[in-house]
Short mmCIF file of C-alpha atoms and ligand atoms in Angstrom, two decimals:
data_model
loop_
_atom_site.label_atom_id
_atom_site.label_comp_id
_atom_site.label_asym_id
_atom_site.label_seq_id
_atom_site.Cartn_x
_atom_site.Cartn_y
_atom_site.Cartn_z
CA UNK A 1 -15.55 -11.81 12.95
CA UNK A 2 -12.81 -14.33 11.92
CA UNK A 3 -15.25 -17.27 11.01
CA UNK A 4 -14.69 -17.73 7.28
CA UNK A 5 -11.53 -16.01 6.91
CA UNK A 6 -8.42 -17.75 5.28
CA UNK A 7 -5.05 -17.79 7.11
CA UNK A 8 -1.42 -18.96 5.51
CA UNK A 9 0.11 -19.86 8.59
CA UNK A 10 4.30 -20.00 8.13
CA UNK A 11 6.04 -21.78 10.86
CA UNK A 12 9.49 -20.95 11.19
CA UNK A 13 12.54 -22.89 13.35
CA UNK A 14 12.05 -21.96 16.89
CA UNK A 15 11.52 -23.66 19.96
CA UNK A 16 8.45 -21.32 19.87
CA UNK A 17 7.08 -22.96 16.60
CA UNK A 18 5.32 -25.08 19.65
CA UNK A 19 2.97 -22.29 20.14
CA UNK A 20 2.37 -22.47 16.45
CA UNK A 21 0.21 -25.68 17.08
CA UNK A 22 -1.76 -23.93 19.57
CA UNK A 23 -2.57 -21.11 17.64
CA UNK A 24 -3.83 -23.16 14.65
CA UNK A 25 -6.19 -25.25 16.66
CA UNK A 26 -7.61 -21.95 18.73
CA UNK A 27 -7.77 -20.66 15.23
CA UNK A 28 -9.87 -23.09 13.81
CA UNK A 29 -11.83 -22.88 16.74
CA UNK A 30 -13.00 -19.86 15.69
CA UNK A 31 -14.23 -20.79 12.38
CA UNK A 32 -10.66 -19.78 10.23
CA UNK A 33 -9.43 -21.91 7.68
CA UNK A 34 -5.57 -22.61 8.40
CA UNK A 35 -3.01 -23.20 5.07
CA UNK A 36 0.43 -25.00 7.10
CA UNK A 37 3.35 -23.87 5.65
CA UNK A 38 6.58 -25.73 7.64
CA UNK A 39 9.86 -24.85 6.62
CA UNK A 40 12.90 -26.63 7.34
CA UNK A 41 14.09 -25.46 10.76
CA UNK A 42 10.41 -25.18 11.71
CA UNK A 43 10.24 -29.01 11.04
CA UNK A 44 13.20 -29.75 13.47
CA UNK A 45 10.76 -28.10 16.15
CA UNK A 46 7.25 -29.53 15.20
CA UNK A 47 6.46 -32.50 13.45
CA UNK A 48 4.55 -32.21 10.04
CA UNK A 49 2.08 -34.43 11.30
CA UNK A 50 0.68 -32.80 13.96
CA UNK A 51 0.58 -29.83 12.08
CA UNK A 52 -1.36 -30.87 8.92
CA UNK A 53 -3.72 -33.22 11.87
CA UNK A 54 -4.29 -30.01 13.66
CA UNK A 55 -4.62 -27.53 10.30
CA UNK A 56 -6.89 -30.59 8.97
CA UNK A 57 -5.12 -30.08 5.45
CA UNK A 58 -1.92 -30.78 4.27
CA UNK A 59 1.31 -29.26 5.07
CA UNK A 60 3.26 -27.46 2.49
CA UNK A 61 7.05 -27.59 3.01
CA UNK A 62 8.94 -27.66 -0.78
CA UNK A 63 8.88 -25.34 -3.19
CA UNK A 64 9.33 -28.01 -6.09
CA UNK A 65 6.44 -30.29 -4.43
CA UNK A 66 5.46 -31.16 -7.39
CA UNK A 67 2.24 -32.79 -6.55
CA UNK A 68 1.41 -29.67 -4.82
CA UNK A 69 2.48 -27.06 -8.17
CA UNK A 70 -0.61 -29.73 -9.67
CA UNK A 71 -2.95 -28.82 -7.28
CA UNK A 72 -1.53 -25.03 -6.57
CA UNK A 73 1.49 -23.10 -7.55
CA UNK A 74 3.30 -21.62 -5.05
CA UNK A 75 2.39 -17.83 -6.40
CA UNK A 76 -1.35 -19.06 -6.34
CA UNK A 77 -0.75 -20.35 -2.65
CA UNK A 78 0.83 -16.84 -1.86
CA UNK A 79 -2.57 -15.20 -2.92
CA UNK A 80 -5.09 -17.96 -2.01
CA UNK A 81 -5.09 -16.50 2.01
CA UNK A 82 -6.63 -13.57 3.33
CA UNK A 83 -3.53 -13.48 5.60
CA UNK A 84 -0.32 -14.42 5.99
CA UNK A 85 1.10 -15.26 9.49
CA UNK A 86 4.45 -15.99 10.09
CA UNK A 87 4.96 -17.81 13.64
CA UNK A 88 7.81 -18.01 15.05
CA UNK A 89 9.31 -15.48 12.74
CA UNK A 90 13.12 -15.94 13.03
CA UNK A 91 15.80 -13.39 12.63
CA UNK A 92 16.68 -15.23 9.29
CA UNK A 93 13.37 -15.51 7.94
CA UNK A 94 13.17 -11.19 8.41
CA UNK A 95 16.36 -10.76 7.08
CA UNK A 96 15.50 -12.60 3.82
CA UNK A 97 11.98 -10.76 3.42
CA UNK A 98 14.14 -7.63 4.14
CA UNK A 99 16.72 -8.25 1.61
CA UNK A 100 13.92 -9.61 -1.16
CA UNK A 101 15.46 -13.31 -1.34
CA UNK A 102 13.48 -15.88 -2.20
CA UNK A 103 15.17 -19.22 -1.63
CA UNK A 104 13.19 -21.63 -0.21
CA UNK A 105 8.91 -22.28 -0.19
CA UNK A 106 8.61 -19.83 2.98
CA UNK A 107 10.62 -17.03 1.21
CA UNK A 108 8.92 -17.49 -2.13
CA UNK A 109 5.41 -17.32 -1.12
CA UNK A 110 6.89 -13.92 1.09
CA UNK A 111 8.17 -12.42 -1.74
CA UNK A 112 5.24 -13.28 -4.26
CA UNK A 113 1.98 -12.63 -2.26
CA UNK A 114 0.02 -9.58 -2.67
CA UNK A 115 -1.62 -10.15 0.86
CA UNK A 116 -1.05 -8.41 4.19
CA UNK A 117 1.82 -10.14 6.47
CA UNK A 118 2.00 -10.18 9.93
CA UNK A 119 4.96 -11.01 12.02
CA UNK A 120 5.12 -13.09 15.28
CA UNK A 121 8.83 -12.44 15.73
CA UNK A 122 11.19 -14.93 18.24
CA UNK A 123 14.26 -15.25 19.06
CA UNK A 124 17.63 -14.87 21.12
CA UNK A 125 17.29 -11.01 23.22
CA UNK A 126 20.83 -10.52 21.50
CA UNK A 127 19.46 -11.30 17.79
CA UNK A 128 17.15 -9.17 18.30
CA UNK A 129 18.96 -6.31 19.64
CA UNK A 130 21.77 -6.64 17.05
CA UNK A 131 21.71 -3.81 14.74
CA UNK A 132 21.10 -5.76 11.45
CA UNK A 133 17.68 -7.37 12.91
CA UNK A 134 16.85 -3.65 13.69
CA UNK A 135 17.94 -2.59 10.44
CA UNK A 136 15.79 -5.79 9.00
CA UNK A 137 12.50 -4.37 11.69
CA UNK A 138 12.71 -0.44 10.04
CA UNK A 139 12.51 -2.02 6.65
CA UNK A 140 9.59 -4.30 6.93
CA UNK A 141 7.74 -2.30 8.64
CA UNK A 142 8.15 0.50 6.10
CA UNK A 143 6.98 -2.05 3.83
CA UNK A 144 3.72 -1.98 5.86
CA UNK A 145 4.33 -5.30 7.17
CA UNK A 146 2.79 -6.06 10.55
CA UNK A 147 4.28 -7.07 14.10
CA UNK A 148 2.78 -8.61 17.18
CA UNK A 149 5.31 -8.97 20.19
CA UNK A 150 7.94 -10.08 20.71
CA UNK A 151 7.48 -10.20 24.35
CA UNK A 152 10.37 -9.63 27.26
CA UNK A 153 10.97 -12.42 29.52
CA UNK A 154 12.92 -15.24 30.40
CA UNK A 155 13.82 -17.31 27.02
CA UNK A 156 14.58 -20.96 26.50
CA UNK A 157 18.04 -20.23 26.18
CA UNK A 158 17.93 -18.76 29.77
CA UNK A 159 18.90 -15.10 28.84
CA UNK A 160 15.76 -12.33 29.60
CA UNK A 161 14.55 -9.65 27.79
CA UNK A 162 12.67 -8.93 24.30
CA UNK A 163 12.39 -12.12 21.70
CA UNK A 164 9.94 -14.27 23.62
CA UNK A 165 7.59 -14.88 21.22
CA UNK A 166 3.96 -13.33 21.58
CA UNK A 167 1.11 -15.41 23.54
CA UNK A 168 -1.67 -16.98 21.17
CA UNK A 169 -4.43 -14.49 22.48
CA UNK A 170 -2.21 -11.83 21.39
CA UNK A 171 -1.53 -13.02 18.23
CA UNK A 172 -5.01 -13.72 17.54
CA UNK A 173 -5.62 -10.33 18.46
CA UNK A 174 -3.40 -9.15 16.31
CA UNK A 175 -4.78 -11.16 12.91
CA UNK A 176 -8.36 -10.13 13.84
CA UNK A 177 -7.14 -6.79 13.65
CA UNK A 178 -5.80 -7.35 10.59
CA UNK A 179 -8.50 -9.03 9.05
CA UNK A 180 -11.63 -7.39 10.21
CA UNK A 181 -10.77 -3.98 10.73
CA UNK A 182 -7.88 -3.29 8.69
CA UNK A 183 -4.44 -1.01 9.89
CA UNK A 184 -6.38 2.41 8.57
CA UNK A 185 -10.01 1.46 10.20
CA UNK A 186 -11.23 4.48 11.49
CA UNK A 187 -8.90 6.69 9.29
CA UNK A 188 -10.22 9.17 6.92
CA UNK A 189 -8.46 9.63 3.77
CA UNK A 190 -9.13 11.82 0.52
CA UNK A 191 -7.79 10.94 -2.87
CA UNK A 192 -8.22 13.03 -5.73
CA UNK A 193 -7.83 11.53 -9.33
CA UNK A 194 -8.55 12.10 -12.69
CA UNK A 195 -7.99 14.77 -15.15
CA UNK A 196 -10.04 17.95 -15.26
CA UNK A 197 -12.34 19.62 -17.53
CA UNK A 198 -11.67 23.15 -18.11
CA UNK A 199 -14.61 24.25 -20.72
CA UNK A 200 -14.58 26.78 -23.61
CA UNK A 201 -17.83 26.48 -24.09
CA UNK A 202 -20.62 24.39 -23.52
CA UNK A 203 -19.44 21.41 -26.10
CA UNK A 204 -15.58 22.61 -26.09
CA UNK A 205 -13.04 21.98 -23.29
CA UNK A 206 -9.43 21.40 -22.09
CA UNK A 207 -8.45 18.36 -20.45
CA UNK A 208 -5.63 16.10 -20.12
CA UNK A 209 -4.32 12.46 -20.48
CA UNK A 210 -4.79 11.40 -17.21
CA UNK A 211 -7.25 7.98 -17.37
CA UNK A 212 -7.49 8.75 -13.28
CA UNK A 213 -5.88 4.73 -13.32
CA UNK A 214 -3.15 5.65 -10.28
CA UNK A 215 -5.17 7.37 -8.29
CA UNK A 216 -8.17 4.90 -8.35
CA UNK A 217 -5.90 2.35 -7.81
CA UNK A 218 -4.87 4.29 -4.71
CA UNK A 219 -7.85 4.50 -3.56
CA UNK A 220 -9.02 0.86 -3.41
CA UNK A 221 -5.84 -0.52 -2.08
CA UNK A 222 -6.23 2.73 1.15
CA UNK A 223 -10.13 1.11 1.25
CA UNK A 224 -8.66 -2.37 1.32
CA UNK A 225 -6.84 -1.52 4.41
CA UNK A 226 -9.41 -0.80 6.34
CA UNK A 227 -9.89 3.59 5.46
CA UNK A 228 -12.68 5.85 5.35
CA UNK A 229 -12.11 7.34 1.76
CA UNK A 230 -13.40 10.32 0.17
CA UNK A 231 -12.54 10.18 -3.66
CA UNK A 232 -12.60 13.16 -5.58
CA UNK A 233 -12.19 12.43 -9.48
CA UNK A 234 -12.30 14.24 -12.17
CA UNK A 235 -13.78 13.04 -15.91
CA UNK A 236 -11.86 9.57 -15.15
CA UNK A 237 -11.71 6.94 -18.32
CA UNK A 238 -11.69 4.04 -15.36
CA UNK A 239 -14.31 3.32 -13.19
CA UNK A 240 -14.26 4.71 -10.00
CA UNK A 241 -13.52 1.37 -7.03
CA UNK A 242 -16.08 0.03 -4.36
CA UNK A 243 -16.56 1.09 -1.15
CA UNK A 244 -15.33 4.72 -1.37
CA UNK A 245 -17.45 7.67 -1.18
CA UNK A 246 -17.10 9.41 -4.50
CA UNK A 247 -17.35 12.87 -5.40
CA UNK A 248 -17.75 13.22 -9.41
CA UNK A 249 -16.38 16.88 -10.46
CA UNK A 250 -15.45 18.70 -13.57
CA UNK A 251 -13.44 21.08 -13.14
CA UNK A 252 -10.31 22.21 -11.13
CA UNK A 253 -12.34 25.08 -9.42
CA UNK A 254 -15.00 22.22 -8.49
CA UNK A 255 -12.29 20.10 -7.09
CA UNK A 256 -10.99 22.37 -4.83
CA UNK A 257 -14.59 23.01 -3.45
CA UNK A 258 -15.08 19.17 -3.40
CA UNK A 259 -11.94 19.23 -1.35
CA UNK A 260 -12.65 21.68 0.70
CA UNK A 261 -15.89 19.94 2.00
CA UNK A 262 -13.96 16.47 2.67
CA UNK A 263 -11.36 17.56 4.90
CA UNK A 264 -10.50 16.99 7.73
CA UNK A 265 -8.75 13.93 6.70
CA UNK A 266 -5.63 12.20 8.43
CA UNK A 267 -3.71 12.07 5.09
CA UNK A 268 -4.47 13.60 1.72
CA UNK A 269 -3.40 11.82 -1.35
CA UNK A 270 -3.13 14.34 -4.52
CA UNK A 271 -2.56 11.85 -7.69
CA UNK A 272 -5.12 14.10 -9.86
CA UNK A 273 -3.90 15.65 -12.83
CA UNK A 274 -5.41 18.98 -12.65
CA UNK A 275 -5.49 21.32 -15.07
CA UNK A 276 -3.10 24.59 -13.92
CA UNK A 277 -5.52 26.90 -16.18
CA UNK A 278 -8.96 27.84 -16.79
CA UNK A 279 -10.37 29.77 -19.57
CA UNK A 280 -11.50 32.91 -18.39
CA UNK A 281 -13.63 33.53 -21.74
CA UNK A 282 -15.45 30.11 -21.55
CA UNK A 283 -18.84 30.81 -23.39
CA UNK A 284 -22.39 30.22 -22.10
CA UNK A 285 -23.27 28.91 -25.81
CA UNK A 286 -21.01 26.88 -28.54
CA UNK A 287 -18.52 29.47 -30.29
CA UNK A 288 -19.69 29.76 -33.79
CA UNK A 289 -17.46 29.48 -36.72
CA UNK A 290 -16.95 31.86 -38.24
CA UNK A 291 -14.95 32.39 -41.67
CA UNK A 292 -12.14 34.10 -41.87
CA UNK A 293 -11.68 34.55 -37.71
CA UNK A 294 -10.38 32.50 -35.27
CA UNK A 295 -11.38 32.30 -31.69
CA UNK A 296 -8.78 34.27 -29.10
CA UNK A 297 -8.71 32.36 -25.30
CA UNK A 298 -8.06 34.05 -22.25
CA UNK A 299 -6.67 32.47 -19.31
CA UNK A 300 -6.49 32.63 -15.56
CA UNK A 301 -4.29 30.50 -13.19
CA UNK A 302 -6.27 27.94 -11.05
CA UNK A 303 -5.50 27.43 -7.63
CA UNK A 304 -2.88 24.66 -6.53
CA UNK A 305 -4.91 22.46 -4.85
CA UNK A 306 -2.19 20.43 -3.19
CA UNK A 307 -0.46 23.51 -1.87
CA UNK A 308 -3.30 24.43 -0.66
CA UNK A 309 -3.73 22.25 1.46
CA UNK A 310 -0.49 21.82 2.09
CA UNK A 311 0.18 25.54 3.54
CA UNK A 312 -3.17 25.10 5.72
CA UNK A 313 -2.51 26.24 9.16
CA UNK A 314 -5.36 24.63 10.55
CA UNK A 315 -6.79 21.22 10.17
CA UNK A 316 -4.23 20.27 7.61
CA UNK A 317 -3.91 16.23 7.26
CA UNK A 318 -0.88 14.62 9.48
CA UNK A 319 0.06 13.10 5.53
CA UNK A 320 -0.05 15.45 2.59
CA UNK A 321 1.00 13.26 -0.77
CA UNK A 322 1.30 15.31 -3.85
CA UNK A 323 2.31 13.35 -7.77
CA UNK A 324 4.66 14.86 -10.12
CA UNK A 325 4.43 13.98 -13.56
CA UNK A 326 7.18 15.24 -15.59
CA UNK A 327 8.65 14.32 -18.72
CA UNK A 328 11.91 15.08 -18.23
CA UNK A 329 14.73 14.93 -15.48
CA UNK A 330 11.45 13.72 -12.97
CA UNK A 331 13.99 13.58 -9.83
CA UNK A 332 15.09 17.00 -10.04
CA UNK A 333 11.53 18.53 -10.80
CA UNK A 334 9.75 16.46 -8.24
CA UNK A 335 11.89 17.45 -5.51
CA UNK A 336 11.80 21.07 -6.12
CA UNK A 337 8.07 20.08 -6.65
CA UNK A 338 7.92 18.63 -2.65
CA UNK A 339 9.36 21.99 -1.65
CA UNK A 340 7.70 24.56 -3.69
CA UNK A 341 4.24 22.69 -2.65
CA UNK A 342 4.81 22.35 0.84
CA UNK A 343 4.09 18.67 0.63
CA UNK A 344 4.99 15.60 2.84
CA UNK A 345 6.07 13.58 0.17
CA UNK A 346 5.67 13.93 -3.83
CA UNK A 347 5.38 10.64 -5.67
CA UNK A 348 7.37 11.14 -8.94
CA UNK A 349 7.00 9.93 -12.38
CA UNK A 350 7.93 9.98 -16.06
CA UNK A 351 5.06 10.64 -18.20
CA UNK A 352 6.65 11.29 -21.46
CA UNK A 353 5.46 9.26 -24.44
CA UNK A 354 7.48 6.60 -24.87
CA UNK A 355 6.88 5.37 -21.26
CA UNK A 356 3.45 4.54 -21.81
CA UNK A 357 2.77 5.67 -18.05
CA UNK A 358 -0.10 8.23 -19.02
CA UNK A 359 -3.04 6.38 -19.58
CA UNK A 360 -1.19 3.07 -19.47
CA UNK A 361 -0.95 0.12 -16.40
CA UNK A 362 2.50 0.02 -15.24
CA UNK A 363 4.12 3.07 -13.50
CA UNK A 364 7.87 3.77 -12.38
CA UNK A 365 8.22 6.30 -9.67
CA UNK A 366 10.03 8.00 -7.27
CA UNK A 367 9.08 8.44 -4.02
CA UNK A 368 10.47 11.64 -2.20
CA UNK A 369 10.57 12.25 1.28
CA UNK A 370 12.30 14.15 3.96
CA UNK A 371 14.19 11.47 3.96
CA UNK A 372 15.46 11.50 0.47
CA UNK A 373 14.11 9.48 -2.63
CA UNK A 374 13.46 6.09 -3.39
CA UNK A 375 13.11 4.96 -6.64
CA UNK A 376 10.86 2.33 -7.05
CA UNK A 377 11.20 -0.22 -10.00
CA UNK A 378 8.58 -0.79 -13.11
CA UNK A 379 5.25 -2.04 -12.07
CA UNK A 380 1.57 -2.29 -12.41
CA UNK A 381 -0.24 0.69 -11.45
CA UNK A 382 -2.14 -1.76 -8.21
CA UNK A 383 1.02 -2.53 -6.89
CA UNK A 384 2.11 0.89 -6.44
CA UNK A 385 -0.88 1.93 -4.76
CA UNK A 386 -0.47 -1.34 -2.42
CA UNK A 387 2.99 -0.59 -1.69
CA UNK A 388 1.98 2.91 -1.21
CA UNK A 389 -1.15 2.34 0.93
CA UNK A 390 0.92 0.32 3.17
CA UNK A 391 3.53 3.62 3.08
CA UNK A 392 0.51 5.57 4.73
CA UNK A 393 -0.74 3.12 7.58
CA UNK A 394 3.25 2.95 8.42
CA UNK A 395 3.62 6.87 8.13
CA UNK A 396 0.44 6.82 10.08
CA UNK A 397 1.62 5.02 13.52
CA UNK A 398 -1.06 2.04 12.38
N1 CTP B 1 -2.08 19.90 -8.30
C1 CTP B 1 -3.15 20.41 -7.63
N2 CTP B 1 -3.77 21.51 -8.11
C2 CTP B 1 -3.34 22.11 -9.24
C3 CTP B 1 -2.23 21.58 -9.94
C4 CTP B 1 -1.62 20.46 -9.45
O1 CTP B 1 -3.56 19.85 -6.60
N3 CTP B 1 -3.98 23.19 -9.68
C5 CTP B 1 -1.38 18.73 -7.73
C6 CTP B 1 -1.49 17.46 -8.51
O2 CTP B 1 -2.61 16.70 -8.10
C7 CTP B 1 -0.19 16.77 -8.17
C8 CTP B 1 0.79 17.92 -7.96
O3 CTP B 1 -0.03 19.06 -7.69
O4 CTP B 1 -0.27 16.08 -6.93
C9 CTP B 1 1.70 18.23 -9.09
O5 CTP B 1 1.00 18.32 -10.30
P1 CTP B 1 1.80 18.58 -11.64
O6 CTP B 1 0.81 18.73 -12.76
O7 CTP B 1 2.90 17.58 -11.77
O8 CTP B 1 2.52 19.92 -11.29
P2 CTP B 1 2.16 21.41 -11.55
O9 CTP B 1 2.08 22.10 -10.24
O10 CTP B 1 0.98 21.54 -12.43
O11 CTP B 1 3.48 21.91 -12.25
P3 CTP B 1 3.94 21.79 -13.81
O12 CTP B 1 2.67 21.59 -14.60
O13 CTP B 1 4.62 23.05 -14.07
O14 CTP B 1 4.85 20.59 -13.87
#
């Protein structure tokens, strides 16, 4: 159902941009509230009358409007939608989403939402064949940005082949996919979090810093796409997010059982911290004190979850995502981390003290894959799972 939904609707310069009108009355048509956003070329194509008379609300079309930073800042704009559609979508436009720049109202509100974007690319067949656009395509789409078309056929400029922008009905397919069901409907994904509890007796145990913050955070933003999650947390110090199906263990023995039950999965995300040991002389009654003698702990080695899973020969998710925390030289651990785990891709961070990661908001990772590492800059702890969520549908063929 699209009645009630919110769409920021970016028209770019194109002699497509004419389809742009159509697809904000057929959208409104079926009940979706339409934000215009013109931009400058798109304005040479379509006037911003008939586009704020069609939309029924103003268009937007400067970044220093300054009547319109009274009503709504431009980052407030970027977030007010429930999508963002960008129709025609021009080679330009891509290249500065690609690249990060954000130099005009259509770039800005790119850059600063926090909302899924689809694509309605269009342009010349030899723009979009060139290399760079290609190079531009791999990127946003590994940014989990969405595409409909472009379609082959004859163009204005007379030339055939791919750049025709996508028909209406196929766009509007495309946002109702996006907005009812989500790029991961229908996929099932497990997320462990959390630290565990390994007891020495029944008021004594060992745990860890994790506050389970990450891997929560995972979770929701893999829910928010439309996925099927199973989360398995540990003793978390955050509450666990809505509309997953949560599994509340103890222990690292538990979670592995936990884990266990919840596969199969199409991708498994391990961002709990769980504890490598157990004590194997954990006491069915609270070790007395007594003077004079202290207590002496045994241990055993749990089992490596991740690996685990990793190594299974059967059944084992398409997408196996282990965490490293480390507190020292985090690139060189976490990689031999991927390898010695058998992982798909190890999401690497710094948890000494000083970086306030354990337990704290922000995070700074790496993200290794067989395609090398990434290092991601300083950010909150929801925008890595966002940006990583939308890692997973793309990893996922969604
Ligand atoms: N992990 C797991 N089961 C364990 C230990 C770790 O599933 N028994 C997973 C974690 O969820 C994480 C990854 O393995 O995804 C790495 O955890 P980490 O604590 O960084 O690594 P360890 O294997 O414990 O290695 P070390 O403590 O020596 O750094």
């Amino acid at each position: 159902m699209l009645a009630g939904k919110h769409v920021l609707l970016i028209i770019g310069g194109g002699i497509a941009a004419y389809k742009s009108l159509d697809l904000i009355r057929r959208l409104r048509d079926r009940g979706v509230a339409v934000t215009p956003v013109l931009t400058r070329s798109g304005a040479e194509f379509v006037t911003p009358l008939s586009v704020s008379a069609l939309a029924g609300v103003k268009v937007h079309q400067d970044l220093f409007d300054l009547t319109s930073e009274a009503e709504m800042g431009h980052i407030e704009l970027s977030r007010a939608a429930d999508l963002i559609v960008v129709a025609p979508a021009t080679a330009d436009l891509m290249a500065k989403m690609a690249s990060g720049l954000a130099n005009d109202l259509a770039s800005t509100l790119l850059l600063a939402t926090d909302k899924c974007v689809l694509l309605a690319p269009a342009m010349n067949v030899r723009m979009w064949t060139h290399a760079a656009t290609q190079r531009n395509i791999a990127t946003l789409r590994a940014d989990g940005i969405l595409f409909a078309g472009p379609d082959d056929g004859v163009m204005a400029c007379g030339e055939f082949g791919p750049g025709r922008m996508a028909e209406v009905p196929v766009i509007i397919d495309a946002i109702d996919a996006a907005l009812t069901h989500g790029p991961l409907k229908g996929r099932h994904i497990l997320v462990t979090s959390g630290p565990t509890h390994e007891p020495i007796d029944p008021v004594r145990y060992i745990a860890n810093r994790s506050s389970g913050a990450q891997g929560t955070a995972i979770a929701a933003a893999l829910a928010a796409l439309g996925a099927d999650v199973t989360f398995v947390t540990g003793p978390a110090s955050v509450p666990p997010p809505q509309g997953v199906r949560v599994i509340n263990v103890e222990t690292a023995a538990q979670m592995l059982t936990a884990v266990d039950a919840a596969l199969p999965a199409d991708a498994a995300v391990f961002a709990a911290a769980v504890a490598d040991w157990r004590v194997t002389t954990a006491s069915d009654h609270k070790i007395k004190k007594v003077a004079g003698a202290l207590p002496t702990l045994s241990f055993a080695e749990n089992a490596d979850i991740l690996a685990t899973v990793s190594h299974m020969t059967t059944g084992r998710p398409t997408l196996v995502v282990g965490f490293a925390a480390e507190t020292d030289d985090v690139l060189a651990h976490a990689t031999a981390k991927r390898q010695r785990k058998g992982c798909d891709w190890i999401v690497g961070n710094d948890v000494s003290p000083e970086t306030g990661i354990m337990g704290g908001t922000e995070n700074a990772v790496i993200l290794i894959t067989s395609e090398g590492a990434e290092t991601w800059p300083r950010m909150g702890k929801d925008e890595v799972a966002r940006r990583l969520a939308q890692r997973i549908a793309t990893a996922l063929g969604v």
